[in-house]
Amino acid sequence: AQSVTQLDSHVSVSEGTPVLLRCNYSSSYSPSLFWYVQHPNKGLQLLLKYTSAATLVKGINGFEAEFKKSETSFHLTKPSAHMSDAAEYFCVVTFRSGAGSYQLTFGKGTKLSVIP
Amino acid sequence: NAGVMQNPRHLVRRRGQEARLRCSPMKGHSHVYWYRQLPEEGLKFMVYLQKENIIDESGMPKERFSAEFPKEGPSILRIQQVVRGDSAAYFCASSPRTGGPADQETQYFGPGTRLLVL
């Protein structure tokens, strides 16, 4: 079974300061991992994905994440927060079911606030 | 290239009525997933369909919920005799049929349908 734990339900940063959103996963096999962002009353947008290639993954809008197998972590970072980054972020692990579907298992989300 | 489309965006139903949620996948995608998001929670998998086939419905409630993806037209998630606990955001995602596993397992989400049951 696989699971995802997002360690912070809320993170607040000042504009222009670094962002760190933490995610730990549990998986019985080599996982694929994703970060999605959800703006209020909007759908989910794919930020980046790790699929067993390079461990440092660059995504859109200046975000990146590093896969660390020894720590079972996939933390999301950005060097400098922008007001438009305020949203909810979901760490996701994919699971190939016996029926052949790629089910996504979501963390509970981290709400990022950016203070002017 | 239009993304995943869902309609309606908001739906209000009274207890006991039926709710029909529609999802049109991205162009070139033939795999559709439905997820439900309850307040303050992440998304939970419900069902995975390909054209005219339900592949995995392990996340669907056993009663009142059904899904289809006909040869022509959008995928439909149908909830019969809605109850207040069905109030949630329902998201559809699509993925391509072709490509390697990394492509097929990447899912692109629609804007969701927010269902409110009075």
PDB file of C-alpha atoms in Angstrom:
ATOM      1  CA  ALA A   1       0.000   0.000   0.000  1.00  0.00           C
ATOM      2  CA  GLN A   2       1.133   3.536  -0.592  1.00  0.00           C
ATOM      3  CA  SER A   3       0.473   6.698   1.329  1.00  0.00           C
ATOM      4  CA  VAL A   4       1.487  10.321   1.349  1.00  0.00           C
ATOM      5  CA  THR A   5       2.008  12.570   4.363  1.00  0.00           C
ATOM      6  CA  GLN A   6       2.187  16.303   3.986  1.00  0.00           C
ATOM      7  CA  LEU A   7       3.789  17.474   7.161  1.00  0.00           C
ATOM      8  CA  ASP A   8       2.273  20.960   7.304  1.00  0.00           C
ATOM      9  CA  SER A   9      -1.374  21.788   6.752  1.00  0.00           C
ATOM     10  CA  HIS A  10      -0.558  25.529   6.530  1.00  0.00           C
ATOM     11  CA  VAL A  11       2.623  27.365   5.557  1.00  0.00           C
ATOM     12  CA  SER A  12       2.958  31.126   5.582  1.00  0.00           C
ATOM     13  CA  VAL A  13       5.878  32.973   3.960  1.00  0.00           C
ATOM     14  CA  SER A  14       6.677  36.547   3.071  1.00  0.00           C
ATOM     15  CA  GLU A  15       6.807  37.537  -0.563  1.00  0.00           C
ATOM     16  CA  GLY A  16      10.322  37.104  -1.918  1.00  0.00           C
ATOM     17  CA  THR A  17      11.368  34.487   0.674  1.00  0.00           C
ATOM     18  CA  PRO A  18      11.917  30.784   0.011  1.00  0.00           C
ATOM     19  CA  VAL A  19       9.125  28.242   0.045  1.00  0.00           C
ATOM     20  CA  LEU A  20       9.441  24.722   1.456  1.00  0.00           C
ATOM     21  CA  LEU A  21       6.478  22.345   1.409  1.00  0.00           C
ATOM     22  CA  ARG A  22       7.256  18.974   2.907  1.00  0.00           C
ATOM     23  CA  CYS A  23       6.061  15.590   1.729  1.00  0.00           C
ATOM     24  CA  ASN A  24       6.921  12.065   2.812  1.00  0.00           C
ATOM     25  CA  TYR A  25       5.657   8.981   1.060  1.00  0.00           C
ATOM     26  CA  SER A  26       5.335   5.309   1.692  1.00  0.00           C
ATOM     27  CA  SER A  27       5.305   2.863  -1.178  1.00  0.00           C
ATOM     28  CA  SER A  28       6.046  -0.792  -1.550  1.00  0.00           C
ATOM     29  CA  TYR A  29       7.721  -0.238  -4.911  1.00  0.00           C
ATOM     30  CA  SER A  30       9.464   2.532  -6.809  1.00  0.00           C
ATOM     31  CA  PRO A  31       6.892   5.272  -6.917  1.00  0.00           C
ATOM     32  CA  SER A  32       6.063   8.030  -9.315  1.00  0.00           C
ATOM     33  CA  LEU A  33       5.451  11.250  -7.454  1.00  0.00           C
ATOM     34  CA  PHE A  34       3.713  14.460  -8.394  1.00  0.00           C
ATOM     35  CA  TRP A  35       2.952  17.879  -7.020  1.00  0.00           C
ATOM     36  CA  TYR A  36      -0.304  19.543  -8.002  1.00  0.00           C
ATOM     37  CA  VAL A  37      -1.487  23.039  -7.142  1.00  0.00           C
ATOM     38  CA  GLN A  38      -5.103  24.075  -6.628  1.00  0.00           C
ATOM     39  CA  HIS A  39      -6.129  27.705  -6.587  1.00  0.00           C
ATOM     40  CA  PRO A  40      -9.401  28.543  -4.808  1.00  0.00           C
ATOM     41  CA  ASN A  41     -12.426  27.057  -6.583  1.00  0.00           C
ATOM     42  CA  LYS A  42     -10.241  25.906  -9.438  1.00  0.00           C
ATOM     43  CA  GLY A  43      -9.079  22.563 -10.749  1.00  0.00           C
ATOM     44  CA  LEU A  44      -5.691  21.001 -10.132  1.00  0.00           C
ATOM     45  CA  GLN A  45      -2.689  21.999 -12.156  1.00  0.00           C
ATOM     46  CA  LEU A  46       0.325  19.726 -12.519  1.00  0.00           C
ATOM     47  CA  LEU A  47       3.443  21.428 -11.153  1.00  0.00           C
ATOM     48  CA  LEU A  48       5.980  18.684 -11.664  1.00  0.00           C
ATOM     49  CA  LYS A  49       6.493  14.935 -11.643  1.00  0.00           C
ATOM     50  CA  TYR A  50       9.173  12.450 -10.717  1.00  0.00           C
ATOM     51  CA  THR A  51       9.185   9.190 -12.672  1.00  0.00           C
ATOM     52  CA  SER A  52      12.563   7.579 -11.794  1.00  0.00           C
ATOM     53  CA  ALA A  53      14.719   9.771 -14.020  1.00  0.00           C
ATOM     54  CA  ALA A  54      16.656  12.667 -12.450  1.00  0.00           C
ATOM     55  CA  THR A  55      16.071  13.010  -8.719  1.00  0.00           C
ATOM     56  CA  LEU A  56      15.892  16.810  -8.907  1.00  0.00           C
ATOM     57  CA  VAL A  57      12.806  17.735 -10.851  1.00  0.00           C
ATOM     58  CA  LYS A  58      12.068  21.195 -12.177  1.00  0.00           C
ATOM     59  CA  GLY A  59       8.499  22.264 -12.686  1.00  0.00           C
ATOM     60  CA  ILE A  60       6.518  25.260 -13.762  1.00  0.00           C
ATOM     61  CA  ASN A  61       6.549  28.699 -12.113  1.00  0.00           C
ATOM     62  CA  GLY A  62      10.015  28.216 -10.631  1.00  0.00           C
ATOM     63  CA  PHE A  63       9.126  25.251  -8.422  1.00  0.00           C
ATOM     64  CA  GLU A  64      11.317  22.212  -8.036  1.00  0.00           C
ATOM     65  CA  ALA A  65      11.341  19.061  -5.941  1.00  0.00           C
ATOM     66  CA  GLU A  66      13.983  16.563  -4.954  1.00  0.00           C
ATOM     67  CA  PHE A  67      13.304  12.850  -4.649  1.00  0.00           C
ATOM     68  CA  LYS A  68      15.269  11.372  -1.736  1.00  0.00           C
ATOM     69  CA  LYS A  69      14.777   7.655  -1.514  1.00  0.00           C
ATOM     70  CA  SER A  70      16.751   7.273   1.728  1.00  0.00           C
ATOM     71  CA  GLU A  71      14.453   9.768   3.424  1.00  0.00           C
ATOM     72  CA  THR A  72      11.304   8.779   1.483  1.00  0.00           C
ATOM     73  CA  SER A  73      10.765  12.470   0.852  1.00  0.00           C
ATOM     74  CA  PHE A  74       9.726  14.629  -2.065  1.00  0.00           C
ATOM     75  CA  HIS A  75       9.768  18.187  -0.746  1.00  0.00           C
ATOM     76  CA  LEU A  76       8.670  21.089  -2.944  1.00  0.00           C
ATOM     77  CA  THR A  77      10.742  24.264  -2.987  1.00  0.00           C
ATOM     78  CA  LYS A  78      10.863  27.652  -4.641  1.00  0.00           C
ATOM     79  CA  PRO A  79      13.620  30.210  -4.074  1.00  0.00           C
ATOM     80  CA  SER A  80      11.361  33.262  -3.940  1.00  0.00           C
ATOM     81  CA  ALA A  81       7.631  33.293  -3.238  1.00  0.00           C
ATOM     82  CA  HIS A  82       5.256  35.370  -5.313  1.00  0.00           C
ATOM     83  CA  MET A  83       1.782  36.493  -4.304  1.00  0.00           C
ATOM     84  CA  SER A  84       0.310  34.361  -7.070  1.00  0.00           C
ATOM     85  CA  ASP A  85       1.769  31.238  -5.403  1.00  0.00           C
ATOM     86  CA  ALA A  86      -0.866  31.410  -2.671  1.00  0.00           C
ATOM     87  CA  ALA A  87      -2.861  28.223  -3.149  1.00  0.00           C
ATOM     88  CA  GLU A  88      -3.205  24.675  -1.879  1.00  0.00           C
ATOM     89  CA  TYR A  89      -0.536  22.170  -2.850  1.00  0.00           C
ATOM     90  CA  PHE A  90      -0.981  18.422  -3.029  1.00  0.00           C
ATOM     91  CA  CYS A  91       1.737  15.794  -2.992  1.00  0.00           C
ATOM     92  CA  VAL A  92       0.626  12.711  -4.891  1.00  0.00           C
ATOM     93  CA  VAL A  93       1.925   9.186  -5.377  1.00  0.00           C
ATOM     94  CA  THR A  94       0.677   7.007  -8.159  1.00  0.00           C
ATOM     95  CA  PHE A  95      -0.322   3.420  -7.723  1.00  0.00           C
ATOM     96  CA  ARG A  96      -0.877   0.915 -10.507  1.00  0.00           C
ATOM     97  CA  SER A  97      -3.808  -1.187  -9.375  1.00  0.00           C
ATOM     98  CA  GLY A  98      -4.339  -4.810 -10.213  1.00  0.00           C
ATOM     99  CA  ALA A  99      -7.088  -3.686 -12.541  1.00  0.00           C
ATOM    100  CA  GLY A 100      -4.568  -1.674 -14.529  1.00  0.00           C
ATOM    101  CA  SER A 101      -5.509   1.841 -13.487  1.00  0.00           C
ATOM    102  CA  TYR A 102      -3.055   4.468 -12.318  1.00  0.00           C
ATOM    103  CA  GLN A 103      -4.745   5.577  -9.133  1.00  0.00           C
ATOM    104  CA  LEU A 104      -3.428   8.726  -7.569  1.00  0.00           C
ATOM    105  CA  THR A 105      -3.113   8.813  -3.793  1.00  0.00           C
ATOM    106  CA  PHE A 106      -3.264  12.379  -2.513  1.00  0.00           C
ATOM    107  CA  GLY A 107      -1.856  13.940   0.592  1.00  0.00           C
ATOM    108  CA  LYS A 108      -4.221  16.113   2.598  1.00  0.00           C
ATOM    109  CA  GLY A 109      -2.756  19.281   1.139  1.00  0.00           C
ATOM    110  CA  THR A 110      -0.738  22.242   2.351  1.00  0.00           C
ATOM    111  CA  LYS A 111      -2.235  25.712   2.138  1.00  0.00           C
ATOM    112  CA  LEU A 112       0.413  28.269   1.260  1.00  0.00           C
ATOM    113  CA  SER A 113      -0.157  31.872   2.257  1.00  0.00           C
ATOM    114  CA  VAL A 114       2.108  34.613   0.914  1.00  0.00           C
ATOM    115  CA  ILE A 115       2.343  37.785   2.955  1.00  0.00           C
ATOM    116  CA  PRO A 116       3.076  41.012   1.080  1.00  0.00           C
TER     117      PRO A 116
ATOM    118  CA  ASN B   1      -5.808  22.553 -27.362  1.00  0.00           C
ATOM    119  CA  ALA B   2      -8.613  22.579 -24.861  1.00  0.00           C
ATOM    120  CA  GLY B   3      -7.978  21.005 -21.526  1.00  0.00           C
ATOM    121  CA  VAL B   4     -10.272  18.692 -19.615  1.00  0.00           C
ATOM    122  CA  MET B   5     -13.764  20.150 -19.534  1.00  0.00           C
ATOM    123  CA  GLN B   6     -16.369  19.527 -16.900  1.00  0.00           C
ATOM    124  CA  ASN B   7     -19.916  20.739 -16.625  1.00  0.00           C
ATOM    125  CA  PRO B   8     -21.738  22.007 -14.840  1.00  0.00           C
ATOM    126  CA  ARG B   9     -19.244  23.829 -12.650  1.00  0.00           C
ATOM    127  CA  HIS B  10     -21.780  24.131  -9.856  1.00  0.00           C
ATOM    128  CA  LEU B  11     -24.787  21.941  -9.238  1.00  0.00           C
ATOM    129  CA  VAL B  12     -27.428  22.244  -6.542  1.00  0.00           C
ATOM    130  CA  ARG B  13     -29.759  19.357  -5.844  1.00  0.00           C
ATOM    131  CA  ARG B  14     -32.313  18.544  -3.174  1.00  0.00           C
ATOM    132  CA  ARG B  15     -32.123  15.283  -1.283  1.00  0.00           C
ATOM    133  CA  GLY B  16     -33.492  12.438  -3.368  1.00  0.00           C
ATOM    134  CA  GLN B  17     -32.830  14.025  -6.750  1.00  0.00           C
ATOM    135  CA  GLU B  18     -30.350  12.794  -9.330  1.00  0.00           C
ATOM    136  CA  ALA B  19     -27.061  14.495 -10.190  1.00  0.00           C
ATOM    137  CA  ARG B  20     -25.333  14.081 -13.556  1.00  0.00           C
ATOM    138  CA  LEU B  21     -21.779  15.301 -13.927  1.00  0.00           C
ATOM    139  CA  ARG B  22     -20.100  15.438 -17.329  1.00  0.00           C
ATOM    140  CA  CYS B  23     -16.449  15.255 -18.316  1.00  0.00           C
ATOM    141  CA  SER B  24     -14.831  15.676 -21.709  1.00  0.00           C
ATOM    142  CA  PRO B  25     -11.186  14.546 -21.704  1.00  0.00           C
ATOM    143  CA  MET B  26      -8.352  16.346 -23.394  1.00  0.00           C
ATOM    144  CA  LYS B  27      -8.044  15.833 -27.115  1.00  0.00           C
ATOM    145  CA  GLY B  28      -6.194  12.601 -27.776  1.00  0.00           C
ATOM    146  CA  HIS B  29      -6.887  11.188 -24.315  1.00  0.00           C
ATOM    147  CA  SER B  30      -9.045   8.120 -23.940  1.00  0.00           C
ATOM    148  CA  HIS B  31      -8.577   7.342 -20.238  1.00  0.00           C
ATOM    149  CA  VAL B  32     -10.816   9.070 -17.731  1.00  0.00           C
ATOM    150  CA  TYR B  33     -10.604   9.075 -13.954  1.00  0.00           C
ATOM    151  CA  TRP B  34     -13.131  10.467 -11.469  1.00  0.00           C
ATOM    152  CA  TYR B  35     -12.148  11.731  -8.014  1.00  0.00           C
ATOM    153  CA  ARG B  36     -14.116  13.191  -5.126  1.00  0.00           C
ATOM    154  CA  GLN B  37     -12.834  15.909  -2.829  1.00  0.00           C
ATOM    155  CA  LEU B  38     -14.550  16.347   0.482  1.00  0.00           C
ATOM    156  CA  PRO B  39     -14.015  19.600   2.415  1.00  0.00           C
ATOM    157  CA  GLU B  40     -10.540  19.920   3.917  1.00  0.00           C
ATOM    158  CA  GLU B  41      -9.383  16.671   2.325  1.00  0.00           C
ATOM    159  CA  GLY B  42      -7.378  15.552  -0.640  1.00  0.00           C
ATOM    160  CA  LEU B  43      -8.923  13.870  -3.623  1.00  0.00           C
ATOM    161  CA  LYS B  44     -10.041  10.264  -3.418  1.00  0.00           C
ATOM    162  CA  PHE B  45     -10.107   7.948  -6.434  1.00  0.00           C
ATOM    163  CA  MET B  46     -13.533   6.733  -7.507  1.00  0.00           C
ATOM    164  CA  VAL B  47     -13.417   5.117 -10.927  1.00  0.00           C
ATOM    165  CA  TYR B  48     -11.300   4.651 -14.041  1.00  0.00           C
ATOM    166  CA  LEU B  49     -12.841   4.261 -17.474  1.00  0.00           C
ATOM    167  CA  GLN B  50     -11.831   3.837 -21.059  1.00  0.00           C
ATOM    168  CA  LYS B  51     -14.225   4.192 -23.967  1.00  0.00           C
ATOM    169  CA  GLU B  52     -17.204   1.899 -23.327  1.00  0.00           C
ATOM    170  CA  ASN B  53     -15.409   0.128 -20.477  1.00  0.00           C
ATOM    171  CA  ILE B  54     -15.203   0.512 -16.723  1.00  0.00           C
ATOM    172  CA  ILE B  55     -11.715  -0.657 -15.877  1.00  0.00           C
ATOM    173  CA  ASP B  56     -11.515  -0.029 -12.136  1.00  0.00           C
ATOM    174  CA  GLU B  57     -14.402   1.068  -9.918  1.00  0.00           C
ATOM    175  CA  SER B  58     -12.834   0.088  -6.630  1.00  0.00           C
ATOM    176  CA  GLY B  59     -13.344   3.582  -5.201  1.00  0.00           C
ATOM    177  CA  MET B  60     -17.002   3.927  -6.091  1.00  0.00           C
ATOM    178  CA  PRO B  61     -19.650   3.660  -3.390  1.00  0.00           C
ATOM    179  CA  LYS B  62     -21.576   0.435  -3.879  1.00  0.00           C
ATOM    180  CA  GLU B  63     -24.980   2.087  -4.206  1.00  0.00           C
ATOM    181  CA  ARG B  64     -26.408   5.101  -6.026  1.00  0.00           C
ATOM    182  CA  PHE B  65     -23.215   5.922  -7.947  1.00  0.00           C
ATOM    183  CA  SER B  66     -22.497   4.912 -11.522  1.00  0.00           C
ATOM    184  CA  ALA B  67     -20.203   6.033 -14.301  1.00  0.00           C
ATOM    185  CA  GLU B  68     -20.018   5.594 -18.022  1.00  0.00           C
ATOM    186  CA  PHE B  69     -17.838   6.668 -20.921  1.00  0.00           C
ATOM    187  CA  PRO B  70     -19.707   6.014 -24.153  1.00  0.00           C
ATOM    188  CA  LYS B  71     -18.156   5.673 -27.566  1.00  0.00           C
ATOM    189  CA  GLU B  72     -19.405   9.136 -28.427  1.00  0.00           C
ATOM    190  CA  GLY B  73     -19.776  11.996 -25.995  1.00  0.00           C
ATOM    191  CA  PRO B  74     -18.489  12.807 -22.540  1.00  0.00           C
ATOM    192  CA  SER B  75     -17.983  10.602 -19.555  1.00  0.00           C
ATOM    193  CA  ILE B  76     -20.839  10.864 -17.055  1.00  0.00           C
ATOM    194  CA  LEU B  77     -20.822  10.340 -13.316  1.00  0.00           C
ATOM    195  CA  ARG B  78     -24.346   9.761 -12.099  1.00  0.00           C
ATOM    196  CA  ILE B  79     -25.487   9.971  -8.496  1.00  0.00           C
ATOM    197  CA  GLN B  80     -29.021   8.803  -7.796  1.00  0.00           C
ATOM    198  CA  GLN B  81     -31.095   9.856  -4.780  1.00  0.00           C
ATOM    199  CA  VAL B  82     -28.481  12.278  -3.545  1.00  0.00           C
ATOM    200  CA  VAL B  83     -27.922  12.783   0.181  1.00  0.00           C
ATOM    201  CA  ARG B  84     -26.235  15.662   2.009  1.00  0.00           C
ATOM    202  CA  GLY B  85     -23.065  13.610   2.387  1.00  0.00           C
ATOM    203  CA  ASP B  86     -22.656  13.618  -1.395  1.00  0.00           C
ATOM    204  CA  SER B  87     -21.885  17.343  -1.263  1.00  0.00           C
ATOM    205  CA  ALA B  88     -18.326  17.613  -2.533  1.00  0.00           C
ATOM    206  CA  ALA B  89     -16.208  18.664  -5.458  1.00  0.00           C
ATOM    207  CA  TYR B  90     -15.982  16.020  -8.160  1.00  0.00           C
ATOM    208  CA  PHE B  91     -12.984  16.126 -10.424  1.00  0.00           C
ATOM    209  CA  CYS B  92     -12.364  14.379 -13.668  1.00  0.00           C
ATOM    210  CA  ALA B  93      -8.888  13.704 -15.014  1.00  0.00           C
ATOM    211  CA  SER B  94      -7.687  12.290 -18.298  1.00  0.00           C
ATOM    212  CA  SER B  95      -4.522  10.648 -19.489  1.00  0.00           C
ATOM    213  CA  PRO B  96      -3.285   9.568 -22.900  1.00  0.00           C
ATOM    214  CA  ARG B  97      -3.676   6.079 -24.266  1.00  0.00           C
ATOM    215  CA  THR B  98      -0.292   6.051 -25.958  1.00  0.00           C
ATOM    216  CA  GLY B  99       3.171   6.693 -24.654  1.00  0.00           C
ATOM    217  CA  GLY B 100       5.198   5.032 -21.948  1.00  0.00           C
ATOM    218  CA  PRO B 101       4.096   4.515 -18.359  1.00  0.00           C
ATOM    219  CA  ALA B 102       5.311   7.984 -17.410  1.00  0.00           C
ATOM    220  CA  ASP B 103       2.924   9.502 -19.927  1.00  0.00           C
ATOM    221  CA  GLN B 104      -0.022   7.241 -19.201  1.00  0.00           C
ATOM    222  CA  GLU B 105       0.168   7.786 -15.458  1.00  0.00           C
ATOM    223  CA  THR B 106       0.226  11.590 -15.714  1.00  0.00           C
ATOM    224  CA  GLN B 107      -3.296  12.837 -15.224  1.00  0.00           C
ATOM    225  CA  TYR B 108      -4.637  16.228 -16.240  1.00  0.00           C
ATOM    226  CA  PHE B 109      -7.534  17.573 -14.253  1.00  0.00           C
ATOM    227  CA  GLY B 110     -10.637  19.485 -15.139  1.00  0.00           C
ATOM    228  CA  PRO B 111     -11.962  22.438 -13.094  1.00  0.00           C
ATOM    229  CA  GLY B 112     -14.354  20.224 -11.154  1.00  0.00           C
ATOM    230  CA  THR B 113     -18.074  20.200 -10.446  1.00  0.00           C
ATOM    231  CA  ARG B 114     -19.087  21.440  -7.026  1.00  0.00           C
ATOM    232  CA  LEU B 115     -22.195  19.601  -5.918  1.00  0.00           C
ATOM    233  CA  LEU B 116     -24.303  20.968  -3.112  1.00  0.00           C
ATOM    234  CA  VAL B 117     -27.137  18.868  -1.757  1.00  0.00           C
ATOM    235  CA  LEU B 118     -29.754  20.780   0.185  1.00  0.00           C
TER     236      LEU B 118
END
